[in-house]
Amino acid sequence: GTEITFTQHGKQLVTKISGQQVGLLTSPSLSKALWDIYAGPDPVSPEAKASFATTLASVIKD
């Protein structure tokens, strides 16, 4: 499948698809809204949110 990644660098949110940067958001409000879409209380994809949580937990644990 296609991998989409979001990386927060300070106030910038970088979007990559299959390793290629396709977007850069510099608005903190827009970045927060995008995070809420994927990781908020009513995510567009519960599976993506669960995967994010699992990955984050493994990074913190290591």
JSON list of C-alpha atoms in Angstrom, two decimals:
[
{"chain": "A", "resi": 1, "resn": "GLY", "atom": "CA", "xyz": [0.00, 0.00, 0.00]},
{"chain": "A", "resi": 2, "resn": "THR", "atom": "CA", "xyz": [0.84, 3.65, -0.12]},
{"chain": "A", "resi": 3, "resn": "GLU", "atom": "CA", "xyz": [2.50, 5.14, 2.95]},
{"chain": "A", "resi": 4, "resn": "ILE", "atom": "CA", "xyz": [1.53, 8.67, 3.96]},
{"chain": "A", "resi": 5, "resn": "THR", "atom": "CA", "xyz": [3.55, 10.32, 6.73]},
{"chain": "A", "resi": 6, "resn": "PHE", "atom": "CA", "xyz": [3.08, 13.53, 8.67]},
{"chain": "A", "resi": 7, "resn": "THR", "atom": "CA", "xyz": [6.06, 14.94, 10.55]},
{"chain": "A", "resi": 8, "resn": "GLN", "atom": "CA", "xyz": [5.83, 17.94, 12.85]},
{"chain": "A", "resi": 9, "resn": "HIS", "atom": "CA", "xyz": [8.95, 20.15, 12.90]},
{"chain": "A", "resi": 10, "resn": "GLY", "atom": "CA", "xyz": [8.26, 23.06, 15.23]},
{"chain": "A", "resi": 11, "resn": "LYS", "atom": "CA", "xyz": [5.38, 24.97, 13.65]},
{"chain": "A", "resi": 12, "resn": "GLN", "atom": "CA", "xyz": [5.70, 23.17, 10.30]},
{"chain": "A", "resi": 13, "resn": "LEU", "atom": "CA", "xyz": [3.93, 19.97, 9.30]},
{"chain": "A", "resi": 14, "resn": "VAL", "atom": "CA", "xyz": [5.60, 18.03, 6.48]},
{"chain": "A", "resi": 15, "resn": "THR", "atom": "CA", "xyz": [3.51, 15.59, 4.43]},
{"chain": "A", "resi": 16, "resn": "LYS", "atom": "CA", "xyz": [5.17, 12.78, 2.47]},
{"chain": "A", "resi": 17, "resn": "ILE", "atom": "CA", "xyz": [3.71, 10.09, 0.24]},
{"chain": "A", "resi": 18, "resn": "SER", "atom": "CA", "xyz": [5.96, 7.09, -0.34]},
{"chain": "A", "resi": 19, "resn": "GLY", "atom": "CA", "xyz": [8.93, 9.08, 0.94]},
{"chain": "A", "resi": 20, "resn": "GLN", "atom": "CA", "xyz": [8.41, 12.08, -1.38]},
{"chain": "A", "resi": 21, "resn": "GLN", "atom": "CA", "xyz": [7.56, 15.41, 0.25]},
{"chain": "A", "resi": 22, "resn": "VAL", "atom": "CA", "xyz": [4.25, 16.60, -1.19]},
{"chain": "A", "resi": 23, "resn": "GLY", "atom": "CA", "xyz": [3.27, 19.30, 1.26]},
{"chain": "A", "resi": 24, "resn": "LEU", "atom": "CA", "xyz": [4.36, 21.71, 3.95]},
{"chain": "A", "resi": 25, "resn": "LEU", "atom": "CA", "xyz": [1.94, 23.45, 6.28]},
{"chain": "A", "resi": 26, "resn": "THR", "atom": "CA", "xyz": [3.14, 26.47, 8.23]},
{"chain": "A", "resi": 27, "resn": "SER", "atom": "CA", "xyz": [-0.15, 27.35, 9.92]},
{"chain": "A", "resi": 28, "resn": "PRO", "atom": "CA", "xyz": [-0.36, 25.96, 13.49]},
{"chain": "A", "resi": 29, "resn": "SER", "atom": "CA", "xyz": [-4.19, 26.03, 13.31]},
{"chain": "A", "resi": 30, "resn": "LEU", "atom": "CA", "xyz": [-4.26, 24.05, 10.06]},
{"chain": "A", "resi": 31, "resn": "SER", "atom": "CA", "xyz": [-1.69, 21.57, 11.38]},
{"chain": "A", "resi": 32, "resn": "LYS", "atom": "CA", "xyz": [-3.77, 20.97, 14.51]},
{"chain": "A", "resi": 33, "resn": "ALA", "atom": "CA", "xyz": [-6.90, 20.47, 12.41]},
{"chain": "A", "resi": 34, "resn": "LEU", "atom": "CA", "xyz": [-5.13, 17.88, 10.26]},
{"chain": "A", "resi": 35, "resn": "TRP", "atom": "CA", "xyz": [-3.88, 16.01, 13.34]},
{"chain": "A", "resi": 36, "resn": "ASP", "atom": "CA", "xyz": [-7.45, 16.04, 14.71]},
{"chain": "A", "resi": 37, "resn": "ILE", "atom": "CA", "xyz": [-8.73, 14.46, 11.49]},
{"chain": "A", "resi": 38, "resn": "TYR", "atom": "CA", "xyz": [-6.43, 11.45, 11.94]},
{"chain": "A", "resi": 39, "resn": "ALA", "atom": "CA", "xyz": [-5.84, 11.27, 15.70]},
{"chain": "A", "resi": 40, "resn": "GLY", "atom": "CA", "xyz": [-8.75, 13.16, 17.22]},
{"chain": "A", "resi": 41, "resn": "PRO", "atom": "CA", "xyz": [-11.82, 11.73, 18.97]},
{"chain": "A", "resi": 42, "resn": "ASP", "atom": "CA", "xyz": [-13.62, 10.94, 15.68]},
{"chain": "A", "resi": 43, "resn": "PRO", "atom": "CA", "xyz": [-10.81, 9.96, 13.26]},
{"chain": "A", "resi": 44, "resn": "VAL", "atom": "CA", "xyz": [-11.40, 9.53, 9.54]},
{"chain": "A", "resi": 45, "resn": "SER", "atom": "CA", "xyz": [-9.67, 6.13, 9.87]},
{"chain": "A", "resi": 46, "resn": "PRO", "atom": "CA", "xyz": [-9.78, 4.37, 13.24]},
{"chain": "A", "resi": 47, "resn": "GLU", "atom": "CA", "xyz": [-7.24, 1.87, 11.84]},
{"chain": "A", "resi": 48, "resn": "ALA", "atom": "CA", "xyz": [-4.77, 4.67, 11.04]},
{"chain": "A", "resi": 49, "resn": "LYS", "atom": "CA", "xyz": [-5.22, 6.12, 14.53]},
{"chain": "A", "resi": 50, "resn": "ALA", "atom": "CA", "xyz": [-4.59, 2.71, 16.11]},
{"chain": "A", "resi": 51, "resn": "SER", "atom": "CA", "xyz": [-1.48, 2.23, 13.96]},
{"chain": "A", "resi": 52, "resn": "PHE", "atom": "CA", "xyz": [-0.23, 5.68, 14.95]},
{"chain": "A", "resi": 53, "resn": "ALA", "atom": "CA", "xyz": [-0.75, 4.88, 18.63]},
{"chain": "A", "resi": 54, "resn": "THR", "atom": "CA", "xyz": [1.05, 1.53, 18.33]},
{"chain": "A", "resi": 55, "resn": "THR", "atom": "CA", "xyz": [4.00, 3.10, 16.51]},
{"chain": "A", "resi": 56, "resn": "LEU", "atom": "CA", "xyz": [4.24, 5.96, 18.99]},
{"chain": "A", "resi": 57, "resn": "ALA", "atom": "CA", "xyz": [4.15, 3.55, 21.92]},
{"chain": "A", "resi": 58, "resn": "SER", "atom": "CA", "xyz": [6.99, 1.46, 20.45]},
{"chain": "A", "resi": 59, "resn": "VAL", "atom": "CA", "xyz": [9.10, 4.58, 19.84]},
{"chain": "A", "resi": 60, "resn": "ILE", "atom": "CA", "xyz": [8.58, 5.79, 23.39]},
{"chain": "A", "resi": 61, "resn": "LYS", "atom": "CA", "xyz": [9.30, 2.34, 24.84]},
{"chain": "A", "resi": 62, "resn": "ASP", "atom": "CA", "xyz": [12.64, 2.00, 22.98]}
]
